[in-house]
Coordinates of C-alpha atoms in Angstrom, one line a residue:
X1 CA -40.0 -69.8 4.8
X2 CA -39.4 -72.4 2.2
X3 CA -42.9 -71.5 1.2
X4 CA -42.8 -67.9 0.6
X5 CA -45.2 -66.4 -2.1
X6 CA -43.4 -65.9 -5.3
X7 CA -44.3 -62.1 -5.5
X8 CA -42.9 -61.7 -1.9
X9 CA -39.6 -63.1 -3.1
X10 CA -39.5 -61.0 -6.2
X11 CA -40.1 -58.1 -4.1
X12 CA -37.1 -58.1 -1.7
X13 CA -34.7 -59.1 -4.8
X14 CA -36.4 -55.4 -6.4
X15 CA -35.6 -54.2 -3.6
X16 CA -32.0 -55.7 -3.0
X17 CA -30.9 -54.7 -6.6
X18 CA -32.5 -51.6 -6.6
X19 CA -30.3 -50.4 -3.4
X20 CA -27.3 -51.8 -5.2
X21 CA -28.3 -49.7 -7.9
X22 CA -28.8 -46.7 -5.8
X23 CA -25.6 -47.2 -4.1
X24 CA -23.9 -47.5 -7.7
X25 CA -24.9 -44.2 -8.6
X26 CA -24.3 -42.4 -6.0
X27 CA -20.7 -43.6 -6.2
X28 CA -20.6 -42.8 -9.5
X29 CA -21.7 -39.4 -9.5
X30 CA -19.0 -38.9 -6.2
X31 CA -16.7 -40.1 -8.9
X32 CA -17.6 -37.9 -11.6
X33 CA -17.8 -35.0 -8.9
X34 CA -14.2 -35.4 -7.7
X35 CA -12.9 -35.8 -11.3
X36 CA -14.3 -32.1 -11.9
X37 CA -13.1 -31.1 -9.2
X38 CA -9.9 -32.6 -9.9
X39 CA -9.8 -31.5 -13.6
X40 CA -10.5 -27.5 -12.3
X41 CA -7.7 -27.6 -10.0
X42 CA -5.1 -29.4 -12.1
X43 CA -5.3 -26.3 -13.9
X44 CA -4.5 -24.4 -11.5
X45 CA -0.9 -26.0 -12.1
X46 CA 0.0 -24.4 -15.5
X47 CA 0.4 -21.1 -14.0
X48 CA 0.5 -18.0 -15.8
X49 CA 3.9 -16.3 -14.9
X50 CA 3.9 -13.9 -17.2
X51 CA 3.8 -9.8 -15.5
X52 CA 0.6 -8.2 -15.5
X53 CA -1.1 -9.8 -13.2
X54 CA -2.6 -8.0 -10.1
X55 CA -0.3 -6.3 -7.5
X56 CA -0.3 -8.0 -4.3
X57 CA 3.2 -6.6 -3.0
X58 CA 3.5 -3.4 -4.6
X59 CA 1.3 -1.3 -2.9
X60 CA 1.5 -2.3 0.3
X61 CA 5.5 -1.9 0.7
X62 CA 5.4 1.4 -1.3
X63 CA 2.5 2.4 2.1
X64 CA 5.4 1.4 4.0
X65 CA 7.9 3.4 3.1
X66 CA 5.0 6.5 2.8
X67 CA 4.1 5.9 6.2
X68 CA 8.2 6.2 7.3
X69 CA 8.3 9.2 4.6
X70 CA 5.7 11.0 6.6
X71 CA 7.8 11.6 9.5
X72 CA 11.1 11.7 7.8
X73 CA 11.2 12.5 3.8
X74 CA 13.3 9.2 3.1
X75 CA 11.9 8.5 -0.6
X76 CA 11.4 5.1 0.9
X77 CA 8.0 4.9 -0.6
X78 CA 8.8 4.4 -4.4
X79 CA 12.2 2.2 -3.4
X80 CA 9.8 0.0 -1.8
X81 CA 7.2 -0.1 -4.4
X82 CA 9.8 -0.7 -6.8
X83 CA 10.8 -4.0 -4.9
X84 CA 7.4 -4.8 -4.3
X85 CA 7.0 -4.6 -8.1
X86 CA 10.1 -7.3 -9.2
X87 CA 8.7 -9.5 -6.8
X88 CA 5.2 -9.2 -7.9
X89 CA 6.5 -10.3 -11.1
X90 CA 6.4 -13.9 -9.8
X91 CA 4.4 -14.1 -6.6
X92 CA 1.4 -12.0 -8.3
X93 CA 0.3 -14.4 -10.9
X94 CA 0.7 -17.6 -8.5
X95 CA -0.9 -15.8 -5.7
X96 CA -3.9 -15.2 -8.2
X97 CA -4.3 -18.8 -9.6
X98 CA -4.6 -19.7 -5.5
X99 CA -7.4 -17.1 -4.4
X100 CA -8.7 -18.3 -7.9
X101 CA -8.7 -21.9 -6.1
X102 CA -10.1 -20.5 -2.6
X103 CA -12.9 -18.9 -4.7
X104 CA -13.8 -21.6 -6.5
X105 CA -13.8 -24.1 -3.0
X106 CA -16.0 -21.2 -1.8
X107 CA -18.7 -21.2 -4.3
X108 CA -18.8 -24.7 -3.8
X109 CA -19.3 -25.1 -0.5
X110 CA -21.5 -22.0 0.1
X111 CA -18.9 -20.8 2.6
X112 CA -17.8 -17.7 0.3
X113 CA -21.0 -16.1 1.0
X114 CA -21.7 -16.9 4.8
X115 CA -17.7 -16.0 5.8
X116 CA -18.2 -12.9 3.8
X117 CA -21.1 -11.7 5.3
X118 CA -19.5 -11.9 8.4
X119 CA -16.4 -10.1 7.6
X120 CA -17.9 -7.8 6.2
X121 CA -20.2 -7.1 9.0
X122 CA -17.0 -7.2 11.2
X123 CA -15.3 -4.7 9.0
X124 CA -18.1 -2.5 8.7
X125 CA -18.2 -2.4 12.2
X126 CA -14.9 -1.8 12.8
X127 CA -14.6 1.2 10.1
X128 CA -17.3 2.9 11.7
X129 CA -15.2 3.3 14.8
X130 CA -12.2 4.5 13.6
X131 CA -14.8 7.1 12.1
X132 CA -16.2 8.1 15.0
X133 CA -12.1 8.4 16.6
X134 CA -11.3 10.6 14.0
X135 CA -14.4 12.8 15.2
X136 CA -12.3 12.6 18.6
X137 CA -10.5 16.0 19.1
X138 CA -6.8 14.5 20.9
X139 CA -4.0 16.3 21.3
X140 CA -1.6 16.9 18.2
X141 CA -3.8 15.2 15.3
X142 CA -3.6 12.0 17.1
X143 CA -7.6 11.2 16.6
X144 CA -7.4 11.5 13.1
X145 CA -4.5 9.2 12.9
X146 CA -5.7 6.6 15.1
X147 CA -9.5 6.4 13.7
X148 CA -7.5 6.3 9.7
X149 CA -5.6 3.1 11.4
X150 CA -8.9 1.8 13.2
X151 CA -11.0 2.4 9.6
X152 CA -8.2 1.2 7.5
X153 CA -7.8 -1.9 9.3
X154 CA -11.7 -2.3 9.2
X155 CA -11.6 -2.4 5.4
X156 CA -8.5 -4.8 5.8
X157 CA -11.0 -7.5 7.5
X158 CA -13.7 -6.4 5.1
X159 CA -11.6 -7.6 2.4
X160 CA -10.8 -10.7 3.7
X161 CA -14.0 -12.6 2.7
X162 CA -12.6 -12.0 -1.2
X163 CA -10.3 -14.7 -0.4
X164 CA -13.5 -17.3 -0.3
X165 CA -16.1 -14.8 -2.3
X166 CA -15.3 -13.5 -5.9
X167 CA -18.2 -11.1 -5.6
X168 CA -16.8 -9.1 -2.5
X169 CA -13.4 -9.4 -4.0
X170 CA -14.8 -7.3 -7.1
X171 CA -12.4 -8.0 -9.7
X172 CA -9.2 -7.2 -7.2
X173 CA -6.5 -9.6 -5.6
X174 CA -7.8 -9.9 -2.0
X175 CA -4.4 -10.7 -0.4
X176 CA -3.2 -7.4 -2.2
X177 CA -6.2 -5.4 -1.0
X178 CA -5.7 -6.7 2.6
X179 CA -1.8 -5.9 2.8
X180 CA -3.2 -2.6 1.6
X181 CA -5.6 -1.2 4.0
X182 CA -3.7 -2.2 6.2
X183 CA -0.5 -0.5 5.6
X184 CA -2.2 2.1 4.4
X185 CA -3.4 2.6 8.0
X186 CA -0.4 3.1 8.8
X187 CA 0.3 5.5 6.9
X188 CA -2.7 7.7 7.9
X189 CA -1.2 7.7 11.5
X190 CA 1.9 8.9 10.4
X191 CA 0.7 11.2 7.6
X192 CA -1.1 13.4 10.7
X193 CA 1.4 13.0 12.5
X194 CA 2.9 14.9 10.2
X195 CA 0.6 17.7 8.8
X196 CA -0.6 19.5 11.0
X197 CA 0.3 17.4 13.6
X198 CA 2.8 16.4 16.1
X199 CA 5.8 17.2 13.8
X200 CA 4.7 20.4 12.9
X201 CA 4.1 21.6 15.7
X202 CA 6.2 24.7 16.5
X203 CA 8.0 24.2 13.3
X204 CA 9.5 20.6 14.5
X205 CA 10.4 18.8 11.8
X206 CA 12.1 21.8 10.2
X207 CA 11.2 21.0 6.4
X208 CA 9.9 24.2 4.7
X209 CA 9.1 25.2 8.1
X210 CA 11.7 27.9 8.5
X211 CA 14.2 26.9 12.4
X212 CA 11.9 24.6 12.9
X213 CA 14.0 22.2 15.9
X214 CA 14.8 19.9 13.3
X215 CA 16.1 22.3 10.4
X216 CA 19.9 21.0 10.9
X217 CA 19.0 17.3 11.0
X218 CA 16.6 17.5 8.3
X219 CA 18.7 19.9 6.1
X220 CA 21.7 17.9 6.3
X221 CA 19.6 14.5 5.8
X222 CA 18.0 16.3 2.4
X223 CA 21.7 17.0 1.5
X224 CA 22.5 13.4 2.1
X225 CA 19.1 11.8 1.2
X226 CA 18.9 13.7 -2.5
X227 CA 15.1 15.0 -2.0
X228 CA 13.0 15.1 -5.3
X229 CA 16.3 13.5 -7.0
X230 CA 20.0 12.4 -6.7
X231 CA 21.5 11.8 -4.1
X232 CA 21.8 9.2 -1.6
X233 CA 18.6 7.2 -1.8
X234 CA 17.6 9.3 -5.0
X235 CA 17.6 6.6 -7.1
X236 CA 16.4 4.0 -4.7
X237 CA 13.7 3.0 -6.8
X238 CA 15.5 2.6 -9.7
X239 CA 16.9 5.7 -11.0
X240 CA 20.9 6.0 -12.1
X241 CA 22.9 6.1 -8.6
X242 CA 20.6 5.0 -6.1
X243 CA 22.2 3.2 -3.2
X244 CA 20.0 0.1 -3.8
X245 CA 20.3 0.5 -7.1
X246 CA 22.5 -2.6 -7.8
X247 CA 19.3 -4.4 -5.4
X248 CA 16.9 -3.6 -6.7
X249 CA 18.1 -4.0 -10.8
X250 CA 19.2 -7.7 -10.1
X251 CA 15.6 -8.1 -8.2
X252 CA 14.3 -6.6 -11.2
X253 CA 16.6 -8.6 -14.0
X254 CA 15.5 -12.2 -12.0
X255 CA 12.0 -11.6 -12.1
X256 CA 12.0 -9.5 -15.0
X257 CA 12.7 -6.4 -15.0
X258 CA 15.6 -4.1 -15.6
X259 CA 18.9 -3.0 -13.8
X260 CA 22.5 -2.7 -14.3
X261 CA 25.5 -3.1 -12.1
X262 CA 26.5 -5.3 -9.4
X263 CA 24.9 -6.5 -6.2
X264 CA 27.7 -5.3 -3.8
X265 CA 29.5 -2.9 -5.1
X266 CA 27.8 0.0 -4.7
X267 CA 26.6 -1.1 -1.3
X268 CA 29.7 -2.3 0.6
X269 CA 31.9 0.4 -1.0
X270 CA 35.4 -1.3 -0.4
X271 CA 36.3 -0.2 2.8
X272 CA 34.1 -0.2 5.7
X273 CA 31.0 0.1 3.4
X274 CA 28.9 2.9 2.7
X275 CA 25.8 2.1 5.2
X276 CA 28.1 1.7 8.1
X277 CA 29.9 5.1 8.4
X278 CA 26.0 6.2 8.3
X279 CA 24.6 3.7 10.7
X280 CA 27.2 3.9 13.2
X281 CA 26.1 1.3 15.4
X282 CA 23.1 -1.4 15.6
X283 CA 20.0 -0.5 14.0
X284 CA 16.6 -0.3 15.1
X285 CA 14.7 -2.8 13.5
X286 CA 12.1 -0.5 12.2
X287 CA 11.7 -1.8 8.3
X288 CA 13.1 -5.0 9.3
X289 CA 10.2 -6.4 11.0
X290 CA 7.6 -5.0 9.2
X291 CA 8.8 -6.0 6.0
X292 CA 9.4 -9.6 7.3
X293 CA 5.7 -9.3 8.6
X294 CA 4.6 -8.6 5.0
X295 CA 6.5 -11.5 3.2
X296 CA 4.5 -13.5 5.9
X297 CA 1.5 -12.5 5.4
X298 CA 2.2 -14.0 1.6
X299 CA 3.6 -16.7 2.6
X300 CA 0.8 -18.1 4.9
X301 CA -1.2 -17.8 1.6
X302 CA 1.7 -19.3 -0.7
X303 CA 5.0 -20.5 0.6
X304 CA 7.4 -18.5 -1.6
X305 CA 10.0 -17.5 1.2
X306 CA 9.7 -13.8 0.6
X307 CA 9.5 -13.1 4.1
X308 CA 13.4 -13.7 5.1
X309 CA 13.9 -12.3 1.6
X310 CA 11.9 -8.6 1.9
X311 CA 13.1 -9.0 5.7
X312 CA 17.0 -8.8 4.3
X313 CA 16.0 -5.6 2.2
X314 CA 14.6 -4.1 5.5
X315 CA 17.5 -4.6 7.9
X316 CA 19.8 -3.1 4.5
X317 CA 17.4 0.0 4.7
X318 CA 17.3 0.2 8.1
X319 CA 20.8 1.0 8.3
X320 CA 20.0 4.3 6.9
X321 CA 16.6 5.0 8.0
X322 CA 17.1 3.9 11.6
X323 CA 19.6 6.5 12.7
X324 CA 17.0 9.5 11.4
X325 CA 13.9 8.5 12.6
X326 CA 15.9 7.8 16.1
X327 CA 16.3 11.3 16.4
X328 CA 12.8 12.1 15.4
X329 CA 11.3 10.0 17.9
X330 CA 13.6 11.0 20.6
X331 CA 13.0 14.8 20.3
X332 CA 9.2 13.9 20.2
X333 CA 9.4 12.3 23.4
X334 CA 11.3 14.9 24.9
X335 CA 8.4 17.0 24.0
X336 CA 6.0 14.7 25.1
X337 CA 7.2 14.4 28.6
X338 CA 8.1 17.9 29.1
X339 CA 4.6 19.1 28.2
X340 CA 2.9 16.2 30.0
X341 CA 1.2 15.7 26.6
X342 CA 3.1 11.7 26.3
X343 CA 1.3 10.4 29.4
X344 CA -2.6 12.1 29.0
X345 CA -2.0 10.8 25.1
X346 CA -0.9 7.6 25.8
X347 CA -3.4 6.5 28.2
X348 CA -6.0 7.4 26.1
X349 CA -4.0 5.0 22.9
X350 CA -3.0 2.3 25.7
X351 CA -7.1 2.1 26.9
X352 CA -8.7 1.8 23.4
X353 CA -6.1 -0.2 22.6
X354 CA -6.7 -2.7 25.1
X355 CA -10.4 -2.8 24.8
X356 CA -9.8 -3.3 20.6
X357 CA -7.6 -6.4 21.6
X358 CA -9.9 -7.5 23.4
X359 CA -12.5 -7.7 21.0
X360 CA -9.9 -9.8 18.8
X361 CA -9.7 -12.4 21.6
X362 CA -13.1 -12.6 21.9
X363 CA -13.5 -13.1 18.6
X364 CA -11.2 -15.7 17.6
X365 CA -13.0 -18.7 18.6
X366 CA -16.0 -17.8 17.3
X367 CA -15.5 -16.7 13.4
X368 CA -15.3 -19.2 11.0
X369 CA -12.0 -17.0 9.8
X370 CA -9.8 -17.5 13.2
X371 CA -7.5 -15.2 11.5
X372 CA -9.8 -12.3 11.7
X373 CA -9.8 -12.2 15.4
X374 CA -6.0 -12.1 15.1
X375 CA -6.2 -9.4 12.5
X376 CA -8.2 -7.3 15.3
X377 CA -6.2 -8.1 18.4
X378 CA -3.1 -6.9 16.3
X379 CA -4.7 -3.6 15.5
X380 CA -5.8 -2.8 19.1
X381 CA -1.6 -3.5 19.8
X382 CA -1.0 -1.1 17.2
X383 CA -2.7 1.5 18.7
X384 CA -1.5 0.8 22.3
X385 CA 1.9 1.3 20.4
X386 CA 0.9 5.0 19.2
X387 CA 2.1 6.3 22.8
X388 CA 5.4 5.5 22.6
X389 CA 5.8 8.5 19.9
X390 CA 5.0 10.9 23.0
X391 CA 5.7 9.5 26.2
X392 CA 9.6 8.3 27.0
X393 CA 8.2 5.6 29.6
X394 CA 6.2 3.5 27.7
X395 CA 7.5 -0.2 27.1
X396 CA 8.0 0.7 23.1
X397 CA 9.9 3.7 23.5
X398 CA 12.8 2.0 22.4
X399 CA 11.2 1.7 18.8
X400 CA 8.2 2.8 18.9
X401 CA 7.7 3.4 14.8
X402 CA 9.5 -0.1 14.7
X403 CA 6.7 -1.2 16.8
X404 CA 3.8 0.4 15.4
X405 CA 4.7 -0.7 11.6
X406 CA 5.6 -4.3 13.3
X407 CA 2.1 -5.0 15.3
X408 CA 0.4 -3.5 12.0
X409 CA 2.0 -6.3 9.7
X410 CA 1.6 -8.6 12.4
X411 CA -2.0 -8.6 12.7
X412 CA -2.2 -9.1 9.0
X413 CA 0.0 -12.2 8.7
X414 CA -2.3 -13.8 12.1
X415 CA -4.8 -13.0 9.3
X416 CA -3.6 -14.9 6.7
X417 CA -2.1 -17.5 8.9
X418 CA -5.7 -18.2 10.5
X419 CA -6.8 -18.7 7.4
X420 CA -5.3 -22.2 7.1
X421 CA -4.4 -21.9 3.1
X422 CA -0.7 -23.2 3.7
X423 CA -2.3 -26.7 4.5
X424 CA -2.8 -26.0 0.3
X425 CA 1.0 -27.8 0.5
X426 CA 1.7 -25.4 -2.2
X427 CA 5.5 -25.3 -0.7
X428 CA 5.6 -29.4 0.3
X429 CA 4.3 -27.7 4.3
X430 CA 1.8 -29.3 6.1
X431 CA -0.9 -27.6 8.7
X432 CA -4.2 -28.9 10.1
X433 CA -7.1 -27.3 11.2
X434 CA -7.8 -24.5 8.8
X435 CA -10.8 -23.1 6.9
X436 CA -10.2 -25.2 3.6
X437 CA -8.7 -28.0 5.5
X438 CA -11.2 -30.7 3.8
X439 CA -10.0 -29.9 0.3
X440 CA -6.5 -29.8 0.9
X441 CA -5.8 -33.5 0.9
X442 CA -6.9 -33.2 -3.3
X443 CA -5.5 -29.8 -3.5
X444 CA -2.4 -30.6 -2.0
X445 CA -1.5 -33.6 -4.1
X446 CA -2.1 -31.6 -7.2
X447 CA -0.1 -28.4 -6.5
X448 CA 2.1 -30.2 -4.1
X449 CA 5.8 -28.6 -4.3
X450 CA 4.9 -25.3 -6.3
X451 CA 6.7 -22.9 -4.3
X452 CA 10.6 -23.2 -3.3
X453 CA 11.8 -22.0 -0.3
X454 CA 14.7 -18.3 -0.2
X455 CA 16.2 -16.3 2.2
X456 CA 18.8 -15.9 4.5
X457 CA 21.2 -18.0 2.0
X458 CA 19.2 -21.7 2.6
X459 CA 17.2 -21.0 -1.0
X460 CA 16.8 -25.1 -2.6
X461 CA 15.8 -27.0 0.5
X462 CA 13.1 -27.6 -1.2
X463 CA 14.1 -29.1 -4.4
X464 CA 11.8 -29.1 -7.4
X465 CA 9.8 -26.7 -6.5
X466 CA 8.4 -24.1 -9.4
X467 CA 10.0 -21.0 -8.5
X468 CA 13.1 -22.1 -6.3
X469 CA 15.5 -21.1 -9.4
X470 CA 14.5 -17.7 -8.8
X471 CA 13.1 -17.2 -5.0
X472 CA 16.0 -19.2 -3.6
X473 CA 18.8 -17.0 -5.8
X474 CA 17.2 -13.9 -5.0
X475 CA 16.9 -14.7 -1.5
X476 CA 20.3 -16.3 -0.9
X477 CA 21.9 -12.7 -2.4
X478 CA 20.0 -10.7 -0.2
X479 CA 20.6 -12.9 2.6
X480 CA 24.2 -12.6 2.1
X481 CA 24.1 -8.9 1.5
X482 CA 22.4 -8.2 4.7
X483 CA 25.4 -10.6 6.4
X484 CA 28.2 -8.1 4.5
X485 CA 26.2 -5.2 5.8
X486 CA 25.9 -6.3 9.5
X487 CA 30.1 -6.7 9.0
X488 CA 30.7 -3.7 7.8
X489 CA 29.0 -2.0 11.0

């Protein structure tokens, strides 16, 4: 050995520096690599806060309260959006900067495209079923409104893959565009439900509909309720004397909007409080779940605690909503089972119900997206749901709007929670196991503590986190307002 050739030595020591070399480089380039990724996400961290950026809340709580109008002419719809809106005033741009983030991890890994495609696929799939429901002829409009919730929800997991793929998201916020096919399924189900449809049936729901059954309720609800202006909830949304006036103008003056007067005041009313000589008992939770469901959805993408917060502003509204849409529901059942209609219709929303669940079951351990299959499932519950509008003995009769707006938000939140972006540790949480869960380590360290926590009067349990000033006020006022309202009941 001692012997070697000279030219066989040299050769192993090329070949012993040039894989030092190599190894060198590589490291180096892994080095330069992470510090560009690094830089790119650090600015994530100076966050634009200013209004303007894209809805992501607005929208889909003003489908809400459409999809309640369409049975019972609340005004809900712009009260909602007009909450939706103060709050977008801070969730909105931080919301952005994240999918911004997801995008970006996306394009990188080549998993924007290949997650896409199969959403979209999925989506496609699923919108051309509700299409071919809505060719259906059932009973009392139903097909229509059950294939616009089937096609609706289809477009929902279509738009999913914009939270990995700028192209498919097309310029839009695709946590906004999600929230809003699917509420706005909802609100097709409702909406034919209500022309031409079950509540107009025989002049039911009264309205312009001359002794229609529900002329006194509904006449002496508009009386109450102000219509097209004044009123009880006339001003809801904002306008001079709405009852959530006060609510909605702090939301508005913390995030940045507008209002005058003061939280309580106008709500609790002194004595006994205004919401409980109209409530008169427990509530249904009928806004109070879905709205809950929403803030979810949001916070699975970006801890901000809205969902205690917008669940508060439901269980307020529900004071006044529940009571009316109790009686709707009731006299639709009665006219469900004395017809016989409730049972034929609700077998027919219980079996493709079931068989849509199914599908999400099926699918949730095989997408890369576990969420979508949770997104499906949900949907096929919210149909089941449907026939609890018409038949008295089905499990949701209870509630059955309640339950239908409920499984619909639901199914959107297992969306976003599938996902796996709160492992970003954008409010201090941890989670395992999701989609992006190799970057979140980096990710995590550099956004770590962003969002504070609100609601239900426990706002600044996280401390330092970016918005807590104004999440955990907002949310520990509307916490407490719901606890005054509860009292006063």
């Amino acid at each position: 050995m001692q012997n070697q050739p000279l030219a066989a030595k040299r050769v192993r020591f090329s070949r012993h520096i040039g894989s030092r070399l190599t190894l060198a480089a590589m490291l180096l380039m892994a080095a330069a690599q992470a510090q560009a990724v690094s830089s790119q996400l650090t600015l994530t961290t100076q966050m634009d806060l200013t209004p303007g950026n894209q809805a992501v809340l607005e929208t889909a709580l003003s489908n809400t309260g459409a999809a309640v109008d369409n049975l019972a002419n609340l005004g809900l719809a712009p009260t909602l959006g007009g909450v939706g809106q103060s709050l977008d005033g801070v969730a909105a741009p931080v919301v952005s900067q994240v999918t911004g983030v997801t995008q970006q991890v996306g394009a990188a890994t080549g998993l924007g495209g290949a997650v896409s495609g199969l959403t979209g696929n999925l989506g496609e799939t699923v919108t051309a079923l509700g299409d071919r429901v809505q060719e259906v002829n059932l009973p009392l409009g139903l097909g229509q409104g059950v294939g616009g919730l089937v096609s609706e929800t289809g477009r929902a997991v279509g738009s999913a893959g914009g939270l990995l793929d700028a192209k498919t998201a097309n310029g839009g916020q695709p946590v906004g565009q999600v929230l809003n096919h699917a509420t706005q399924g909802v609100g097709e189900l409702t909406g034919s439900l209500g022309s031409g449809g079950l509540l107009n049936l025989g002049g039911l729901a009264g309205g312009n509909a001359e002794g229609g059954l529900l002329a006194p309720v509904t006449g002496l609800v508009g009386g109450l309720l102000g219509g097209e202006g004044g009123g009880l909830l006339g001003g809801l949304g904002g306008g001079d004397g709405g009852l959530l006036a006060p609510v909605t103008g702090l939301v508005g003056g913390l995030l940045g909007g507008g209002g005058e007067g003061g939280l309580l005041g106008g709500l609790l009313g002194g004595d006994g409080g205004l919401l409980g000589g109209i409530g008169g008992g427990e509530a249904a939770p009928i806004l109070v779940t879905a709205l809950g469901n929403t803030g979810q959805a949001l916070d699975n993408v970006l801890p901000l605690g809205l969902s205690p917060t917008l669940a508060s502003v439901g269980e307020t509204l529900d004071g006044v909503v529940s009571p009316v849409l109790g009686t709707v529901t009731g006299l639709t059942q009665q006219l469900g089972g004395a017809t016989g209609l409730g049972a034929t219709v609700d077998g027919v929303t219980t079996q493709l119900g079931g068989v849509v669940s199914s599908l999400g079951d099926q699918l949730g351990g095989t997408l890369p997206i576990a969420g979508v299959g949770g997104l499906v499932s949900g949907l096929g519950d919210t149909v089941s749901s449907v026939g609890a509008l018409l038949n008295p003995n089905h499990p949701d009769a209870g509630n059955p709007l309640g339950a239908i707006l409920g499984n619909a938000t639901g199914a959107v939140a297992s969306l976003t929670e599938g996902l796996g972006l709160g492992d970003l540790g954008l409010g201090g949480g941890e989670g395992g196991g999701g989609l992006l869960s190799p970057v979140t380590g980096l990710v995590g360290g550099l956004l770590g503590g962003l969002g504070g926590q609100a609601g239900n009067g426990e706002a600044g349990q996280q401390n330092g986190g970016l918005l807590a000033p104004v999440t955990g006020l907002v949310g520990g006022l509307l916490g407490g307002l719901t606890g005054g309202l509860g009292g006063a009941r």
